[in-house]
Coordinates of C-alpha atoms and ligand atoms in Angstrom, one line a residue:
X400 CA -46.9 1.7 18.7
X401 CA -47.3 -0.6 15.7
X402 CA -47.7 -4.6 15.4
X403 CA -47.1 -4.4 11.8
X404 CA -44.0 -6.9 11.4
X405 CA -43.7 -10.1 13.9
X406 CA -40.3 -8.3 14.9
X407 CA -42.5 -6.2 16.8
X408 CA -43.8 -8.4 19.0
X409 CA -42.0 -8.8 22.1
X410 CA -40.9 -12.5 22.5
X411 CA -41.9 -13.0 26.4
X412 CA -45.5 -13.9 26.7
X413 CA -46.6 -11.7 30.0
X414 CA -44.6 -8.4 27.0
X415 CA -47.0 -10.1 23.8
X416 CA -50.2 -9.3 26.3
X417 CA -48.9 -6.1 27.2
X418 CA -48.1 -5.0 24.0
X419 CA -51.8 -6.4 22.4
X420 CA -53.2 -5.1 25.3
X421 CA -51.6 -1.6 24.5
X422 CA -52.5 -1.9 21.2
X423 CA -56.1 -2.3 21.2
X424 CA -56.0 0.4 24.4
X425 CA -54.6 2.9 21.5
X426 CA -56.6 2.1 18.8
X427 CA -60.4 0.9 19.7
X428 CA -63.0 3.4 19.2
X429 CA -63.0 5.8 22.6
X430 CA -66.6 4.9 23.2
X431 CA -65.7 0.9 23.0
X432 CA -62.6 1.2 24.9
X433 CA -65.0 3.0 27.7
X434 CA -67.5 0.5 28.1
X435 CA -65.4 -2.5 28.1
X436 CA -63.3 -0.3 30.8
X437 CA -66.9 0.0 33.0
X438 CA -67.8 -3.5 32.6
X439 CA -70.9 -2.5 30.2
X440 CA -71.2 -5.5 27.9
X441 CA -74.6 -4.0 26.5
X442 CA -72.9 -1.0 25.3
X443 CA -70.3 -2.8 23.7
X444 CA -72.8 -5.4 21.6
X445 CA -74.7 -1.7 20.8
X446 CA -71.6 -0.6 19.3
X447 CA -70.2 -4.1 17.4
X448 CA -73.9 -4.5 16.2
X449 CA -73.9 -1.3 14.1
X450 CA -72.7 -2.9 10.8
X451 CA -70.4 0.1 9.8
X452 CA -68.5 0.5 12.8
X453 CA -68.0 -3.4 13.0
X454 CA -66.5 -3.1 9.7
X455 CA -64.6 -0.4 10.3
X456 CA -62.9 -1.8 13.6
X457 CA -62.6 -4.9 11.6
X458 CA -60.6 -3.2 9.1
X459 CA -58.3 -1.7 11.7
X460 CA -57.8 -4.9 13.5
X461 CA -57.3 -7.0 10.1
X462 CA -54.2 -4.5 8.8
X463 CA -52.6 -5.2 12.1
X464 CA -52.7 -8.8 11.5
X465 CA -54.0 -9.5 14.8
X466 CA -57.2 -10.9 13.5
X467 CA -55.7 -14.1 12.1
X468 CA -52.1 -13.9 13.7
X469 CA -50.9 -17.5 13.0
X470 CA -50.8 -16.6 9.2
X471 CA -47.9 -15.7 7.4
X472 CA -46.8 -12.2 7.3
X473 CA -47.8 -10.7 4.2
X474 CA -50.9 -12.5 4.2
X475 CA -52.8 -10.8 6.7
X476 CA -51.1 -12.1 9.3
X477 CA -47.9 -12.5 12.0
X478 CA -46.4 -15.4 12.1
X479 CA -47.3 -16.6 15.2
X480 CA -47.3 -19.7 16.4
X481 CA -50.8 -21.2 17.6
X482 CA -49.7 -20.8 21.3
X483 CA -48.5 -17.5 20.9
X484 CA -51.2 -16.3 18.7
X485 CA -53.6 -17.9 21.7
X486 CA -52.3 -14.7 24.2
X487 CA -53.6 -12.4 21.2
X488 CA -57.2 -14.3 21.3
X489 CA -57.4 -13.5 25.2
X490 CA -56.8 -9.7 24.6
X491 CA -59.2 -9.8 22.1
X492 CA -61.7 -11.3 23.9
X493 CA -60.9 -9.1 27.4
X494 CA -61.7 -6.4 25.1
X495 CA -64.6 -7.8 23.2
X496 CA -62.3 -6.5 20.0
X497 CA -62.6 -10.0 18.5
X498 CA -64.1 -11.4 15.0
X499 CA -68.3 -12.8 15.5
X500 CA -68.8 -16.5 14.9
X501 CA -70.5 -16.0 11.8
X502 CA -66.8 -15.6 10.6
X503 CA -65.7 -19.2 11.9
X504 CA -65.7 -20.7 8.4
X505 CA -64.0 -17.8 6.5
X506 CA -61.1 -17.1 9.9
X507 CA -60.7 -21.2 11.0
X508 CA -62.0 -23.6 7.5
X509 CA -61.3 -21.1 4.2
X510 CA -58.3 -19.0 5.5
X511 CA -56.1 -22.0 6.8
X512 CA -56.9 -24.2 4.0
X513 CA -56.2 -21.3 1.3
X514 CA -53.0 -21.3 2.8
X515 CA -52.4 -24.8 2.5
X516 CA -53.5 -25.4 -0.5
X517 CA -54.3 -22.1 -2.3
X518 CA -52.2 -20.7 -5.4
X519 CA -50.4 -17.5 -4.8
X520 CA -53.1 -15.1 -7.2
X521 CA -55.8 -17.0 -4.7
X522 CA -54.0 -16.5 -1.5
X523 CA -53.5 -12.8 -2.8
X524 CA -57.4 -12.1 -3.7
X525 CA -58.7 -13.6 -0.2
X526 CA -56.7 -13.5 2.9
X527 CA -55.9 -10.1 2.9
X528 CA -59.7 -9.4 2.4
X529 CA -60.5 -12.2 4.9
X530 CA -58.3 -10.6 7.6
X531 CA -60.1 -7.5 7.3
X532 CA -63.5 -9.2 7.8
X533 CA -64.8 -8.2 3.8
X534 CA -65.6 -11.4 3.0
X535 CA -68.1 -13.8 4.8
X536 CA -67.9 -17.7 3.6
X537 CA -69.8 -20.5 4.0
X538 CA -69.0 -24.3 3.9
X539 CA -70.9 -26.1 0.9
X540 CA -69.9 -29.7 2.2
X541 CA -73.1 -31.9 3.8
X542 CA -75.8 -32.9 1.3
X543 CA -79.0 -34.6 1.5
X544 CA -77.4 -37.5 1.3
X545 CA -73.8 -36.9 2.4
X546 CA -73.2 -35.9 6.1
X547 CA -71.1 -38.0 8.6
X548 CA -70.1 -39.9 4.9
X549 CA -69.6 -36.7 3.5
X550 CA -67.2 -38.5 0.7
X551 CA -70.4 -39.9 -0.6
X552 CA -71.5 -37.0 -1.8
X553 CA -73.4 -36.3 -5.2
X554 CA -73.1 -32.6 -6.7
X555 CA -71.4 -32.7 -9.8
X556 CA -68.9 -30.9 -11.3
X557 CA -68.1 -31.5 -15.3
X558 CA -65.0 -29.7 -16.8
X559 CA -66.2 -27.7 -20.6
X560 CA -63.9 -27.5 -23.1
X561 CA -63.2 -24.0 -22.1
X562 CA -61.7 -25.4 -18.5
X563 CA -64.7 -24.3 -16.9
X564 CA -66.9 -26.4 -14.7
X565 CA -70.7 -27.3 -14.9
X566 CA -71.8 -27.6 -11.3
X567 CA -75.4 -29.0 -10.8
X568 CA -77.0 -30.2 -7.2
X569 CA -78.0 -29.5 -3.9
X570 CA -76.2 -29.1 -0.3
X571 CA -77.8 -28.5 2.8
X572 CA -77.2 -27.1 6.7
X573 CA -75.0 -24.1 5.4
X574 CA -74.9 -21.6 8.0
X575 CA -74.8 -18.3 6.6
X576 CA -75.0 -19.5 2.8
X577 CA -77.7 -17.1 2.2
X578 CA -75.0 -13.7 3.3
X579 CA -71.8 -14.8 2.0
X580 CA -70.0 -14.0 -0.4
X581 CA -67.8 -17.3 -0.5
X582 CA -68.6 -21.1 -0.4
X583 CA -66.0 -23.8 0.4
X584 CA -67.3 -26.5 -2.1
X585 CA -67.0 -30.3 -2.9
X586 CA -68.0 -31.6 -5.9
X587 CA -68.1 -35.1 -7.3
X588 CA -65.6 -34.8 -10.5
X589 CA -64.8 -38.3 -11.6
X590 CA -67.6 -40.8 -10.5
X591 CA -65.9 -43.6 -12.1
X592 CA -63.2 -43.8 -9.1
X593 CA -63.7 -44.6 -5.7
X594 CA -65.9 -42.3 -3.5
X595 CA -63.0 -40.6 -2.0
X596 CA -60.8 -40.1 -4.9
X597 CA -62.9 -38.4 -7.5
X598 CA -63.9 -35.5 -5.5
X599 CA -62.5 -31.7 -6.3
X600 CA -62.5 -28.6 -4.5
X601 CA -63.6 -25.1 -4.9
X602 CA -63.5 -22.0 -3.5
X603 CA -67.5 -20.7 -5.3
X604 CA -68.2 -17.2 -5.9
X605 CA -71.7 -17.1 -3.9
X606 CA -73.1 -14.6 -6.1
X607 CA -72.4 -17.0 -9.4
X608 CA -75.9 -17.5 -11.4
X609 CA -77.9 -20.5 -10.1
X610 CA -76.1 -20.7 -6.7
X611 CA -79.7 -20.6 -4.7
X612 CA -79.8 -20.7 -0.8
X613 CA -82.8 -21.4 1.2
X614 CA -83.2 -20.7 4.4
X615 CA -84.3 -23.3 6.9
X616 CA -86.0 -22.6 10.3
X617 CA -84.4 -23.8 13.0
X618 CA -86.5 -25.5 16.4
X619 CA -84.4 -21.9 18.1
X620 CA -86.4 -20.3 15.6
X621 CA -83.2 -18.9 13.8
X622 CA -83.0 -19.4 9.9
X623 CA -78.8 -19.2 9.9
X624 CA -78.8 -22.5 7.9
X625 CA -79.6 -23.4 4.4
X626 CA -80.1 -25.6 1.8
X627 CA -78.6 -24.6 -1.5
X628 CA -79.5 -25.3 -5.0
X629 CA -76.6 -25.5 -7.4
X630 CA -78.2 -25.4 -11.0
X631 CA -76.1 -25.2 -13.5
X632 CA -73.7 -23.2 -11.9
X633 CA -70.6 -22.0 -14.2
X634 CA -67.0 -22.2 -11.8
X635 CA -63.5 -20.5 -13.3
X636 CA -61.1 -23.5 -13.1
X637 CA -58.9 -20.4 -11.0
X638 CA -61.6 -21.1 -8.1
X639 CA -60.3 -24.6 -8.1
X640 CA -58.1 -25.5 -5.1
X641 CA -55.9 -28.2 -4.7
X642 CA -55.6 -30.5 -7.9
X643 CA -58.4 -31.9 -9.5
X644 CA -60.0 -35.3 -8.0
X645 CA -57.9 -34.9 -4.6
X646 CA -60.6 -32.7 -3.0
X647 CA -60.9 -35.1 0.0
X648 CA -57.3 -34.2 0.6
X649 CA -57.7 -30.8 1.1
X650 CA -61.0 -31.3 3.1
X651 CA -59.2 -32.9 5.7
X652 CA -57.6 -29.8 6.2
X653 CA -60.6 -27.6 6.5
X654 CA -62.3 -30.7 8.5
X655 CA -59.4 -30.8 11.2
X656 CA -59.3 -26.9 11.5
X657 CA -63.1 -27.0 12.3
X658 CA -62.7 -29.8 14.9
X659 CA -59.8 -27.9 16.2
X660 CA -61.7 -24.9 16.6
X661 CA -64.9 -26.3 18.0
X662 CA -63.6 -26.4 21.3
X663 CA -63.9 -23.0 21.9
X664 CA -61.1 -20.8 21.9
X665 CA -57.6 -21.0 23.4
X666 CA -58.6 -18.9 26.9
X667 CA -59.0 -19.4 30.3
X668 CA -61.8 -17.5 32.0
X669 CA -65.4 -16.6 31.8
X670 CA -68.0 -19.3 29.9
X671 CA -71.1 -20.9 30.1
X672 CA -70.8 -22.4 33.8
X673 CA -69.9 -18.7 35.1
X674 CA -73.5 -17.3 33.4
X675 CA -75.3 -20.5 35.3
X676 CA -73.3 -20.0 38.3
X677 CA -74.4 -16.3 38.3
X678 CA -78.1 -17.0 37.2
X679 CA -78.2 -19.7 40.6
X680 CA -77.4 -16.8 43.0
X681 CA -79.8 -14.4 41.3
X682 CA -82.5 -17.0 41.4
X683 CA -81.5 -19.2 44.8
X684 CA -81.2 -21.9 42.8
X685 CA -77.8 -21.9 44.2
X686 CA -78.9 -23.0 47.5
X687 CA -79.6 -26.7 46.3
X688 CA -77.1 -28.7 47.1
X689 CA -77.5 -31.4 44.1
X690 CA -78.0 -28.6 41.7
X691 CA -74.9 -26.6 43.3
X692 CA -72.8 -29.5 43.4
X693 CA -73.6 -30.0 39.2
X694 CA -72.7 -26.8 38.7
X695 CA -69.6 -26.7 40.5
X696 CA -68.8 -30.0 38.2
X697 CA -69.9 -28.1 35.2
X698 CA -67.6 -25.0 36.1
X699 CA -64.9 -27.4 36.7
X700 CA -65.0 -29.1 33.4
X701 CA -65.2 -26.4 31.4
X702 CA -61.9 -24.6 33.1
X703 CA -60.4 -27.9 32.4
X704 CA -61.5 -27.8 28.8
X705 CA -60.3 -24.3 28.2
X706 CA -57.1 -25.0 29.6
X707 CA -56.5 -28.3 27.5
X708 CA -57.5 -26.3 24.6
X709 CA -54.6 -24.3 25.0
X710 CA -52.1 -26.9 25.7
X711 CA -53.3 -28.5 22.2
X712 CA -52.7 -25.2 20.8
X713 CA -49.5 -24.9 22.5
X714 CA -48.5 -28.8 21.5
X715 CA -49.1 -27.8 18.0
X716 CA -46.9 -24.8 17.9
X717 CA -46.9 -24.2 14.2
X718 CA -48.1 -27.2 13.0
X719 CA -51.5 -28.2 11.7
X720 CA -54.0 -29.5 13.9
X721 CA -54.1 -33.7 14.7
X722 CA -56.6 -36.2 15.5
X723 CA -56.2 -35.0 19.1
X724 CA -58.8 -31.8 18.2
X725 CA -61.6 -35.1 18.1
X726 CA -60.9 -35.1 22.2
X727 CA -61.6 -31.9 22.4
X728 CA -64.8 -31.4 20.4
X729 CA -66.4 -34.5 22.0
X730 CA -65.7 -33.0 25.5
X731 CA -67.1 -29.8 24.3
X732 CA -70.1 -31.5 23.1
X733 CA -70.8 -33.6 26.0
X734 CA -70.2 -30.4 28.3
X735 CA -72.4 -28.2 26.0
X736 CA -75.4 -30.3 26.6
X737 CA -74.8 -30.5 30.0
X738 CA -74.9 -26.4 30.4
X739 CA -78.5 -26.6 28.4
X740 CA -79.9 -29.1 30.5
X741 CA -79.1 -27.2 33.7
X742 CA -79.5 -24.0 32.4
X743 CA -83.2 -24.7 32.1
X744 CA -82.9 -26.9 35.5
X745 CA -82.1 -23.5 37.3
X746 CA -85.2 -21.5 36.2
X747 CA -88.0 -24.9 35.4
X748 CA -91.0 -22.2 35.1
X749 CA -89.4 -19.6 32.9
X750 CA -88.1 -22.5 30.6
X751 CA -91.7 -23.9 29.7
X752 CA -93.2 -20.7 29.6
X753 CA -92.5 -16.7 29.1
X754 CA -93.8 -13.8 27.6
X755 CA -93.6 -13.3 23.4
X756 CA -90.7 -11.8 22.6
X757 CA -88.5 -12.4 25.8
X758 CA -87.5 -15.6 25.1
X759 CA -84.9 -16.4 28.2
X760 CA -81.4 -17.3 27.4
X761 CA -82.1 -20.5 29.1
X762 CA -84.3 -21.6 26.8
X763 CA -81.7 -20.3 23.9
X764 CA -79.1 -22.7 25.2
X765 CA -81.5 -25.4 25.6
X766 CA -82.4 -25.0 21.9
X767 CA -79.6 -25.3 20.8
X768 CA -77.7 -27.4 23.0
X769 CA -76.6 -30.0 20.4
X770 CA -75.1 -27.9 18.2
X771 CA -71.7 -29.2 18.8
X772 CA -72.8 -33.1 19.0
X773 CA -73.7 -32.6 15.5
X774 CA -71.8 -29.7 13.3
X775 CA -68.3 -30.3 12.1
X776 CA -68.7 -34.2 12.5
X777 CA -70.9 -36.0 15.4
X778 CA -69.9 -37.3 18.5
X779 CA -70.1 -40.7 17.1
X780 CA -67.7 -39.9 14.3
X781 CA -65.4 -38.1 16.7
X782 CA -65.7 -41.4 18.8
X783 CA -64.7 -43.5 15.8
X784 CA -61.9 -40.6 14.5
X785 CA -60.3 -41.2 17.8
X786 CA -60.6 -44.8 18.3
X787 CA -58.9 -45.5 14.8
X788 CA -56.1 -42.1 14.5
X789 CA -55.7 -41.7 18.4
X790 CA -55.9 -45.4 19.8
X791 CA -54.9 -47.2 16.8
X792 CA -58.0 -49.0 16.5
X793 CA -59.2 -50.8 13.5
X794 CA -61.2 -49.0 11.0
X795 CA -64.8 -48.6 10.9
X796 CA -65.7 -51.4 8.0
X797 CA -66.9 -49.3 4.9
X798 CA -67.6 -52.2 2.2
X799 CA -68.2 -49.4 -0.3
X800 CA -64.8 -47.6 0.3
X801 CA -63.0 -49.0 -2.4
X802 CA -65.9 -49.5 -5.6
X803 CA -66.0 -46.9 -8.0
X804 CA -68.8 -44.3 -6.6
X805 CA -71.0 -44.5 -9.6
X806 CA -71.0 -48.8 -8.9
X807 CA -71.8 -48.4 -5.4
X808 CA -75.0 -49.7 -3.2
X809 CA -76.1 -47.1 -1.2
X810 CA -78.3 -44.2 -2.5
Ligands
FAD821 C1 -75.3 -26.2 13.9 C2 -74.8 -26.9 12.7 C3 -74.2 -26.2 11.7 C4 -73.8 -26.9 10.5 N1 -73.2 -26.2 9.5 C5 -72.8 -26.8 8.4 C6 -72.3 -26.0 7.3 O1 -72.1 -24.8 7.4 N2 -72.0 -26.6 6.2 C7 -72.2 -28.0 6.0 O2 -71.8 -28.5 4.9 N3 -72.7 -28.7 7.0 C8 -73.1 -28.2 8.1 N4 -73.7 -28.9 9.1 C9 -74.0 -30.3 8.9 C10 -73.2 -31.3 9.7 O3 -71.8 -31.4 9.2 C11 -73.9 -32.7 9.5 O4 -75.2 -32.6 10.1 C12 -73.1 -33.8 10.2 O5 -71.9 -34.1 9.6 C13 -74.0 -35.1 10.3 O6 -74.5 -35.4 9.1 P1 -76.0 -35.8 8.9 O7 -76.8 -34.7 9.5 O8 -76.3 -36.1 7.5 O9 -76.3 -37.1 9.8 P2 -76.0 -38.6 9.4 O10 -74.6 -38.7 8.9 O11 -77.1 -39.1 8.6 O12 -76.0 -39.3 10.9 C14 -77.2 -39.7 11.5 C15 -76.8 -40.4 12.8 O13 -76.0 -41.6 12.5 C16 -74.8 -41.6 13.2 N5 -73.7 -42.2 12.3 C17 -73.6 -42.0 11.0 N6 -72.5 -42.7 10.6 C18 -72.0 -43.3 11.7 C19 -70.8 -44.2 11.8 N7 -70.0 -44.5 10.8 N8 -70.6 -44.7 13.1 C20 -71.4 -44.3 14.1 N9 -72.5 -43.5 14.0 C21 -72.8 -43.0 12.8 C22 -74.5 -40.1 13.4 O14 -73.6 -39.9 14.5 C23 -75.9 -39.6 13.7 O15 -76.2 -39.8 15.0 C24 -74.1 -28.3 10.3 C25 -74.8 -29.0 11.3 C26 -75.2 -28.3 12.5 C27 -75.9 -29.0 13.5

């Protein structure tokens, strides 16, 4: 059977599953199909940790289009609409035959933004190789100086008389900058306008001389961030996307994909709450009543998340993401530290102490509990997102907003 045209696809949502389901049952490696069949999650992370038979299955799934359904066919993708492309995800999952979240920013931020802005030679060079997972990217956006007013921002790009640019200064908190291959980048062209209209985008060639990422340790111990050290870094005007100086514009499509798709993804089932749920009975934690009764709130919210995830997806149909992803990321947020504190509530000794080297997940979770309060936007700027685009609320007073950025106050 072959899902290589949307025409394909059966139209009736309980056929779409079937016909994914079928799909992967036909064309996963023997050995993957066999331990997700037994239940044996270990097996399968063996088997999508080896690095050439990740890429291989990656490649498979990528030609089908299934990796990124909701793009266009003949980009790497189907056609699908965001709620039908949402019955794909939960096949993918039920078969662990999904993309890792170290793709997030090439899959949700570069892909969708490519397509919305991209020319057709950049659309040709990097979804295709993007659907097939050959290509890891990384978002250059947050500076020293630039995060929740990330149009503030200070890296400089200067066009040569070639057409070139000249990029010089520094970004930090890039997940993965240090691997990929790819870096969604802002640059300050024309200081001499206001903050958020001399900005340009591009789409940097990580391996360029004097792109330089250094790793940063994280409190989990992880060093998947970075800062990165632009120095004198020489960009193709071809990597530029979206015209020059209305680089804002096209962040806001790469910002509202990432708050759209830090709510998790569009599928009811198994999260966080089930692992806690399961970790109470194993350690009779479960017989608390206060502790049960959080939990059971916990598990509750999260369903309810899940399922209003999908609604927004199915809301959106084939439109681009609203204001309304803000609601979502704040609730994820708020329910994401919730899990960590409980999570270490559930087992108090193991979270203050344990053996070296057998860290418990607990104590992962706790770690990194505030990922989502902070990454893609705070909670505070979700707050204020939905107070002004969702609730019609005035705007947060910005008195530098309007001065050219190179007159402005703050440093
Ligand atoms: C896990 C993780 C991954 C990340 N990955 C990337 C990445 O790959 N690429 C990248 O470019 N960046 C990345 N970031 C950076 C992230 O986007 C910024 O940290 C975030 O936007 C906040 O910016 P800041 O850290 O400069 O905090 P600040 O903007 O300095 O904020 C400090 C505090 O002030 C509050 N605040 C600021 N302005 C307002 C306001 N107007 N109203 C109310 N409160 C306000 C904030 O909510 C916050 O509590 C990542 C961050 C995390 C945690």
């Amino acid at each position: 059977m072959t899902l290589a045209h949307p025409v394909d696809l059966p139209a009736a949502e309980a056929d779409l599953a079937d016909a994914v389901g079928a799909w992967l049952r036909e064309n996963l490696p023997p050995d993957w199909l066999a331990a997700v069949d037994a239940g044996d999650h270990a097996a399968v992370e063996r088997i999508r940790a080896d690095p050439g038979r990740r890429a291989a299955w990656f490649d498979v799934l990528g030609a089908s289009g299934l990796a990124t359904p909701t793009w266009p066919w003949g980009q790497g993708g189907l056609g699908l609409t965001a709620d039908r492309a949402s019955i794909v995800t939960e096949q993918l999952v039920r078969y662990r035959a999904e993309r890792p979240n170290q793709d997030f920013v090439g899959l949700t931020l570069a892909g969708p933004t490519i397509l919305e802005w991209g020319t057709d030679e950049q659309k040709a060079a990097r979804l295709p190789a993007l659907a097939r997972g050959r290509e890891l990217w990384c978002q250059l956006f947050s500076e020293p100086g630039a995060g929740s007013d990330l149009a503030a921002l200070s890296t400089r790009a200067v066009q040569r008389e070639d057409s070139s640019w000249l990029v010089n200064g520094q970004k930090v908190w890039n997940s993965y900058a240090h691997l990929a291959d790819f870096g969604l980048l802002m640059a300050r062209t024309d200081p001499a306008a206001p903050k958020h209209r001399g900005i340009t985008y591009f789409l940097l060639d990580m391996r360029t001389p004097g792109v330089e990422p250094r790793p940063l340790k994280q409190m989990t111990g992880n060093a998947e961030f970075n800062e990165t050290f632009l120095t004198d870094v020489v960009v193709p005007d071809s990597a530029r996307l979206g015209p020059v100086n209305q680089g804002w514009a096209v962040a806001i499509t790469t910002l509202m994909q990432e708050r759209n798709g830090l709510s998790g993804r569009p599928v009811v089932g198994q999260g966080e709450s089930d692992r806690l749920v399961g970790r109470a009975l194993t350690t009779g934690a479960w017989r608390d009543p206060l502790l049960r009764d959080r939990l059971v709130s916990a598990f509750v919210e999260e369903r309810a998340l899940q399922m209003t995830t999908i609604r927004g997806f199915v809301a959106a149909g084939s439109g681009a993401p609203t204001a309304e992803g803000s609601i979502r990321k704040l609730a994820h947020a708020t329910l994401s530290e919730k899990l960590g504190v409980l999570g270490t509530e559930l087992e108090p000794d193991g979270a203050v102490a344990w053996d070296a080297g057998e860290r418990p997940v607990a104590v992962d979770a706790f770690l990194a509990m505030k990922t989502y309060s902070i990454a893609g936007g705070t909670s505070e700027i979700q707050r204020n997102i939905i107070s002004e685009r969702v609730l019609g609320m005035p705007k947060d007073p910005d008195p530098e907003r309007h001065k050219p950025f190179q007159e402005r106050s703050r440093g």
